[in-house]
Amino acid sequence: MIDDHLDVPSFIKDKTKLKPLLNNARHFSFLGKIGLGKIGAKKFVQLIKQAPLIIIVLMNTQKRSPGENRETWELLGMGGFIEHILLSATALNIGTHFINAPLETKKDRDKLRAIFSIPDIYEPVCIVRAGYINESPKHSVRLDPDKFVHYEHFENKE
């Protein structure tokens, strides 16, 4: 059920349009939690506590792609699935940010499963925090891409 106060693309509300889009993602699941800062987020970092929405992408390990190279295809499919989430969010002026720390070790993934009551057959693949983009963003601390992106040939940019 989608809350009335959320503005979502019309194709998500229309099951006849949404179902074909999800047909190839049968072995994917995701868990979205609205208002997470009020509940289980205390177990995570401050970034997660403040996020209005946390998306946990899960892979059902009992529904595998066929063939010898299935792991490659599953990873590529998951990448495409996550890309669609990120692009859809961007189109709605929603910013996204990957949170990797809770997935780094098996112990951490098991804690995540326990916090959200995720069955053992699901493998957490990715956590994305999401929220509306600040209209006056702070200056980025990231390195300017001109310092490390090369075009046509490699140049020493030090």
XYZ file of N, CA and C in Angstrom:
474
model
N 0.838 -1.175 0.000
C 0.000 0.000 0.000
C 0.887 1.244 0.000
N 0.554 2.202 -0.815
C 1.309 3.443 -0.909
C 0.515 4.534 -0.208
N 1.172 5.214 0.717
C 0.500 6.283 1.455
C 0.098 7.406 0.511
N -1.026 8.036 0.797
C -1.535 9.114 -0.047
C -0.604 10.317 -0.108
N 0.188 10.534 0.936
C 1.031 11.726 0.952
C 2.313 11.550 0.146
N 2.563 10.353 -0.363
C 3.746 10.128 -1.189
C 3.391 10.339 -2.648
N 4.203 11.112 -3.342
C 3.980 11.366 -4.763
C 4.857 10.397 -5.547
N 4.259 9.383 -6.137
C 5.017 8.368 -6.869
C 4.597 8.371 -8.332
N 5.492 7.899 -9.214
C 5.131 7.844 -10.633
C 3.874 7.004 -10.846
N 3.065 7.377 -11.834
C 1.780 6.710 -12.053
C 1.940 5.234 -12.396
N 3.053 4.844 -13.055
C 3.200 3.438 -13.412
C 3.334 2.537 -12.190
N 3.778 3.084 -11.068
C 3.886 2.282 -9.848
C 2.497 1.999 -9.282
N 1.571 2.916 -9.462
C 0.212 2.733 -8.957
C -0.598 1.780 -9.828
N -0.236 1.663 -11.098
C -0.969 0.824 -12.048
C -0.296 -0.544 -12.143
N -0.889 -1.552 -11.498
C -0.287 -2.886 -11.449
C -0.134 -3.518 -12.825
N -0.990 -3.163 -13.767
C -0.875 -3.751 -15.109
C 0.373 -3.255 -15.825
N 0.843 -2.069 -15.494
C 2.078 -1.544 -16.085
C 3.301 -1.965 -15.281
N 3.140 -2.071 -13.972
C 4.268 -2.395 -13.109
C 4.676 -3.859 -13.221
N 3.713 -4.761 -13.329
C 4.018 -6.192 -13.337
C 5.004 -6.595 -14.438
N 4.820 -6.165 -15.703
C 5.800 -6.546 -16.725
C 7.207 -6.019 -16.441
N 7.304 -4.859 -15.817
C 8.616 -4.307 -15.490
C 9.338 -5.162 -14.454
N 8.571 -5.771 -13.567
C 9.167 -6.571 -12.497
C 9.321 -8.043 -12.868
N 8.847 -8.424 -14.038
C 8.865 -9.823 -14.444
C 10.266 -10.425 -14.420
N 11.273 -9.651 -14.797
C 12.640 -10.161 -14.836
C 13.357 -10.027 -13.504
N 12.696 -9.536 -12.506
C 13.328 -9.333 -11.204
C 12.729 -10.257 -10.155
N 12.371 -11.467 -10.559
C 11.699 -12.387 -9.635
C 12.560 -12.777 -8.440
N 13.881 -12.795 -8.610
C 14.731 -13.209 -7.497
C 15.234 -12.017 -6.683
N 14.669 -10.833 -6.921
C 15.039 -9.662 -6.144
C 13.929 -9.316 -5.164
N 14.316 -8.701 -4.080
C 13.362 -8.141 -3.131
C 13.987 -6.873 -2.594
N 13.180 -5.965 -2.145
C 13.740 -4.839 -1.429
C 12.801 -4.466 -0.305
N 13.398 -3.919 0.717
C 12.669 -3.533 1.910
C 12.814 -2.034 2.056
N 11.724 -1.321 2.051
C 11.751 0.119 2.268
C 11.156 0.409 3.632
N 11.753 1.299 4.345
C 11.269 1.623 5.677
C 11.176 3.134 5.792
N 9.973 3.656 5.922
C 9.760 5.091 6.021
C 9.831 5.511 7.479
N 10.514 6.626 7.744
C 10.620 7.141 9.108
C 11.492 6.273 9.987
N 12.529 5.709 9.416
C 13.370 4.761 10.138
C 14.041 5.368 11.361
N 14.259 6.677 11.350
C 14.956 7.317 12.456
C 14.266 7.150 13.794
N 13.015 6.784 13.780
C 12.271 6.648 15.034
C 12.395 5.249 15.640
N 12.859 4.262 14.839
C 12.906 2.900 15.375
C 14.303 2.309 15.255
N 14.468 1.223 14.533
C 15.694 0.430 14.551
C 16.972 1.115 14.133
N 16.910 2.347 13.705
C 18.096 3.015 13.189
C 19.157 3.275 14.251
N 18.797 3.235 15.528
C 19.782 3.479 16.574
C 20.925 2.486 16.505
N 20.694 1.362 15.851
C 21.722 0.343 15.727
C 22.713 0.687 14.619
N 22.416 1.683 13.823
C 23.281 2.057 12.706
C 23.899 3.432 12.933
N 24.596 3.897 11.940
C 25.290 5.182 12.019
C 24.320 6.352 11.939
N 24.820 7.523 12.260
C 24.002 8.740 12.267
C 23.348 9.013 10.912
N 24.023 8.702 9.827
C 23.450 8.934 8.498
C 22.147 8.180 8.317
N 22.111 6.966 8.777
C 20.903 6.169 8.632
C 19.814 6.690 9.563
N 20.199 7.103 10.754
C 19.209 7.603 11.707
C 18.458 8.808 11.164
N 19.116 9.624 10.358
C 18.495 10.849 9.868
C 17.769 10.661 8.543
N 17.938 9.536 7.884
C 17.342 9.340 6.560
C 15.835 9.136 6.656
N 15.074 9.827 5.802
C 13.631 9.611 5.796
C 13.250 8.249 5.230
N 14.092 7.684 4.366
C 13.795 6.390 3.757
C 15.074 5.580 3.627
N 15.013 4.327 4.022
C 16.109 3.378 3.843
C 15.586 2.264 2.951
N 16.346 1.934 1.912
C 15.987 0.833 1.015
C 17.045 -0.248 1.180
N 16.618 -1.445 1.520
C 17.530 -2.580 1.618
C 17.193 -3.516 0.468
N 18.136 -3.683 -0.448
C 17.931 -4.578 -1.584
C 18.362 -5.971 -1.149
N 17.481 -6.946 -1.365
C 17.711 -8.322 -0.934
C 17.680 -9.270 -2.124
N 18.518 -10.303 -2.085
C 18.474 -11.340 -3.108
C 17.945 -12.627 -2.485
N 16.930 -13.201 -3.105
C 16.391 -14.482 -2.656
C 17.338 -15.572 -3.155
N 18.057 -16.201 -2.251
C 19.068 -17.193 -2.641
C 18.454 -18.515 -3.083
N 17.141 -18.681 -2.917
C 16.489 -19.913 -3.369
C 15.910 -19.783 -4.771
N 15.908 -18.595 -5.330
C 15.433 -18.377 -6.702
C 16.624 -17.919 -7.524
N 17.337 -18.861 -8.093
C 18.573 -18.560 -8.804
C 18.353 -18.543 -10.305
N 19.159 -17.756 -10.995
C 19.148 -17.756 -12.454
C 19.715 -19.083 -12.946
N 19.250 -19.575 -14.104
C 19.766 -20.841 -14.630
C 21.136 -20.659 -15.286
N 21.836 -21.756 -15.481
C 23.085 -21.733 -16.235
C 24.324 -21.683 -15.366
N 25.456 -22.003 -16.001
C 26.733 -22.048 -15.289
C 27.198 -20.669 -14.832
N 26.880 -19.658 -15.599
C 27.358 -18.309 -15.311
C 26.316 -17.492 -14.548
N 25.495 -18.175 -13.768
C 24.364 -17.502 -13.129
C 24.769 -16.390 -12.171
N 25.874 -16.567 -11.438
C 26.268 -15.529 -10.479
C 26.553 -14.207 -11.182
N 27.203 -14.294 -12.345
C 27.487 -13.077 -13.108
C 26.193 -12.400 -13.525
N 25.247 -13.188 -14.070
C 23.982 -12.613 -14.531
C 23.161 -12.067 -13.375
N 23.215 -12.738 -12.234
C 22.485 -12.238 -11.070
C 23.052 -10.898 -10.608
N 24.381 -10.805 -10.577
C 25.000 -9.544 -10.160
C 24.707 -8.420 -11.149
N 24.776 -8.740 -12.447
C 24.442 -7.727 -13.454
C 22.980 -7.300 -13.333
N 22.097 -8.268 -13.131
C 20.678 -7.954 -12.971
C 20.420 -7.103 -11.746
N 21.113 -7.412 -10.660
C 20.944 -6.627 -9.436
C 21.459 -5.211 -9.636
N 22.576 -5.097 -10.348
C 23.103 -3.764 -10.648
C 22.094 -2.943 -11.436
N 21.462 -3.583 -12.435
C 20.434 -2.896 -13.221
C 19.234 -2.516 -12.375
N 18.845 -3.420 -11.480
C 17.718 -3.168 -10.578
C 18.004 -1.955 -9.688
N 19.199 -1.935 -9.108
C 19.595 -0.823 -8.239
C 19.696 0.467 -9.051
N 20.232 0.357 -10.273
C 20.326 1.531 -11.142
C 18.943 2.136 -11.389
N 17.944 1.296 -11.629
C 16.585 1.796 -11.848
C 16.051 2.517 -10.611
N 16.354 1.996 -9.441
C 15.942 2.669 -8.202
C 16.581 4.057 -8.133
N 17.892 4.115 -8.397
C 18.613 5.382 -8.294
C 18.146 6.393 -9.340
N 17.950 5.926 -10.578
C 17.493 6.832 -11.635
C 16.069 7.322 -11.377
N 15.207 6.432 -10.886
C 13.836 6.841 -10.557
C 13.838 7.877 -9.441
N 14.678 7.656 -8.442
C 14.777 8.619 -7.338
C 15.263 9.973 -7.852
N 16.287 9.950 -8.693
C 16.822 11.198 -9.244
C 15.756 11.949 -10.031
N 14.962 11.218 -10.810
C 13.892 11.844 -11.595
C 12.857 12.512 -10.696
N 12.727 12.040 -9.473
C 11.772 12.608 -8.515
C 12.427 13.629 -7.582
N 13.670 14.034 -7.909
C 14.435 14.981 -7.097
C 14.714 14.430 -5.696
N 14.956 13.127 -5.644
C 15.300 12.453 -4.395
C 16.764 12.043 -4.482
N 17.529 12.431 -3.484
C 18.938 12.065 -3.434
C 19.114 10.694 -2.814
N 20.151 9.986 -3.238
C 20.425 8.649 -2.706
C 21.889 8.542 -2.300
N 22.160 7.618 -1.393
C 23.513 7.430 -0.882
C 23.653 5.987 -0.415
N 24.700 5.303 -0.888
C 24.940 3.927 -0.462
C 25.489 3.901 0.958
N 25.016 2.958 1.751
C 25.530 2.704 3.095
C 26.083 1.278 3.074
N 27.403 1.126 3.151
C 28.021 -0.194 3.013
C 28.398 -0.855 4.335
N 28.678 -0.076 5.364
C 29.212 -0.637 6.606
C 28.385 -1.789 7.176
N 27.046 -1.717 7.187
C 26.280 -2.820 7.771
C 26.297 -4.110 6.943
N 26.976 -4.105 5.798
C 27.008 -5.300 4.946
C 28.403 -5.895 4.807
N 29.390 -5.298 5.436
C 30.781 -5.695 5.212
C 31.114 -7.101 5.703
N 30.547 -7.516 6.817
C 30.876 -8.840 7.357
C 29.600 -9.668 7.524
N 29.776 -10.979 7.610
C 28.625 -11.867 7.825
C 27.925 -11.513 9.140
N 28.710 -11.206 10.168
C 28.145 -10.832 11.467
C 27.246 -9.596 11.328
N 27.724 -8.605 10.570
C 26.927 -7.392 10.361
C 25.658 -7.688 9.570
N 25.767 -8.529 8.531
C 24.582 -8.884 7.738
C 23.572 -9.651 8.592
N 24.069 -10.506 9.476
C 23.173 -11.240 10.377
C 22.454 -10.291 11.346
N 23.158 -9.265 11.832
C 22.523 -8.260 12.701
C 21.433 -7.514 11.938
N 21.734 -7.168 10.690
C 20.757 -6.476 9.846
C 19.516 -7.339 9.657
N 19.733 -8.632 9.387
C 18.599 -9.564 9.238
C 17.752 -9.585 10.518
N 18.413 -9.623 11.656
C 17.692 -9.686 12.934
C 16.889 -8.406 13.181
N 17.485 -7.258 12.923
C 16.804 -5.977 13.167
C 15.527 -5.870 12.349
N 15.579 -6.324 11.080
C 14.435 -6.177 10.182
C 13.657 -7.472 9.966
N 13.959 -8.500 10.753
C 13.270 -9.800 10.640
C 13.329 -10.348 9.213
N 14.499 -10.267 8.601
C 14.701 -10.754 7.232
C 14.993 -12.249 7.295
N 14.220 -13.071 6.596
C 14.478 -14.521 6.597
C 15.868 -14.853 6.047
N 16.420 -15.973 6.491
C 17.768 -16.384 6.099
C 17.935 -16.621 4.605
N 16.852 -16.877 3.886
C 16.988 -17.143 2.447
C 17.300 -15.875 1.655
N 17.202 -14.703 2.293
C 17.495 -13.439 1.613
C 18.877 -12.939 1.996
N 19.647 -12.578 0.988
C 20.980 -12.022 1.194
C 20.916 -10.505 0.991
N 21.225 -9.714 2.026
C 21.266 -8.262 1.833
C 22.397 -7.899 0.870
N 22.068 -7.143 -0.159
C 23.028 -6.804 -1.200
C 23.461 -5.350 -1.108
N 22.531 -4.487 -0.756
C 22.803 -3.059 -0.835
C 21.842 -2.317 0.088
N 22.333 -1.278 0.715
C 21.488 -0.391 1.507
C 21.632 1.006 0.912
N 20.505 1.629 0.659
C 20.494 2.979 0.100
C 19.652 3.857 1.012
N 20.202 4.966 1.426
C 19.377 5.940 2.145
C 18.898 6.947 1.117
N 17.715 7.481 1.316
C 17.135 8.399 0.340
C 16.416 9.532 1.048
N 16.418 10.678 0.402
C 15.721 11.839 0.934
C 15.703 12.945 -0.099
N 14.867 13.930 0.126
C 14.785 15.034 -0.825
C 16.083 15.829 -0.824
N 16.478 16.256 -2.006
C 17.747 16.953 -2.200
C 17.666 18.359 -1.615
N 18.722 18.748 -0.909
C 18.831 20.085 -0.341
C 18.965 21.086 -1.489
N 18.108 22.094 -1.495
C 18.136 23.066 -2.590
C 19.385 23.935 -2.571
N 20.036 24.056 -1.439
C 21.308 24.787 -1.373
C 22.348 23.850 -0.752
N 22.899 22.939 -1.574
C 23.813 21.927 -1.047
C 25.125 22.524 -0.535
N 25.728 21.807 0.404
C 27.032 22.202 0.922
C 28.091 21.889 -0.127
N 29.238 22.534 0.001
C 30.351 22.279 -0.905
C 30.828 20.834 -0.734
N 31.034 20.152 -1.834
C 31.460 18.754 -1.794
C 32.903 18.637 -1.308
N 33.162 17.616 -0.509
C 34.525 17.344 -0.058
C 35.231 16.373 -0.998
N 34.536 15.918 -2.008
C 35.120 14.974 -2.957
C 36.121 15.676 -3.863
N 37.074 14.890 -4.343
C 38.089 15.373 -5.267
C 37.442 15.780 -6.585
N 37.864 16.900 -7.140
C 37.354 17.381 -8.421
C 37.665 16.348 -9.502
N 36.662 15.905 -10.266
C 36.896 14.887 -11.306
C 37.971 15.277 -12.315
N 38.166 16.569 -12.543
C 39.219 16.984 -13.476
C 40.604 16.561 -13.002
N 40.733 16.244 -11.731
C 42.026 15.817 -11.183
C 42.344 14.355 -11.489
N 41.314 13.549 -11.830
C 41.576 12.125 -12.044
C 40.870 11.513 -13.251
N 40.000 12.251 -13.927
C 39.335 11.737 -15.121
C 40.143 12.151 -16.340
N 40.426 11.185 -17.205
C 41.245 11.431 -18.395
C 40.399 11.225 -19.637
N 40.612 12.054 -20.662
C 39.880 11.959 -21.920
C 40.869 11.703 -23.050
N 40.561 10.710 -23.858
C 41.340 10.361 -25.047
C 42.719 9.791 -24.734
N 43.424 10.344 -23.769
C 44.738 9.816 -23.386
C 45.006 10.157 -21.916
N 45.952 9.442 -21.332
C 46.292 9.626 -19.925
C 47.242 10.811 -19.778
N 46.972 11.676 -18.818
C 47.851 12.803 -18.504
C 48.197 12.744 -17.026
N 49.404 13.144 -16.685
C 49.768 13.254 -15.280
C 49.160 14.546 -14.754
N 48.268 14.446 -13.806
C 47.526 15.617 -13.320
C 47.907 16.007 -11.894
N 49.046 15.593 -11.451
C 49.442 15.912 -10.068
C 49.895 17.330 -9.915
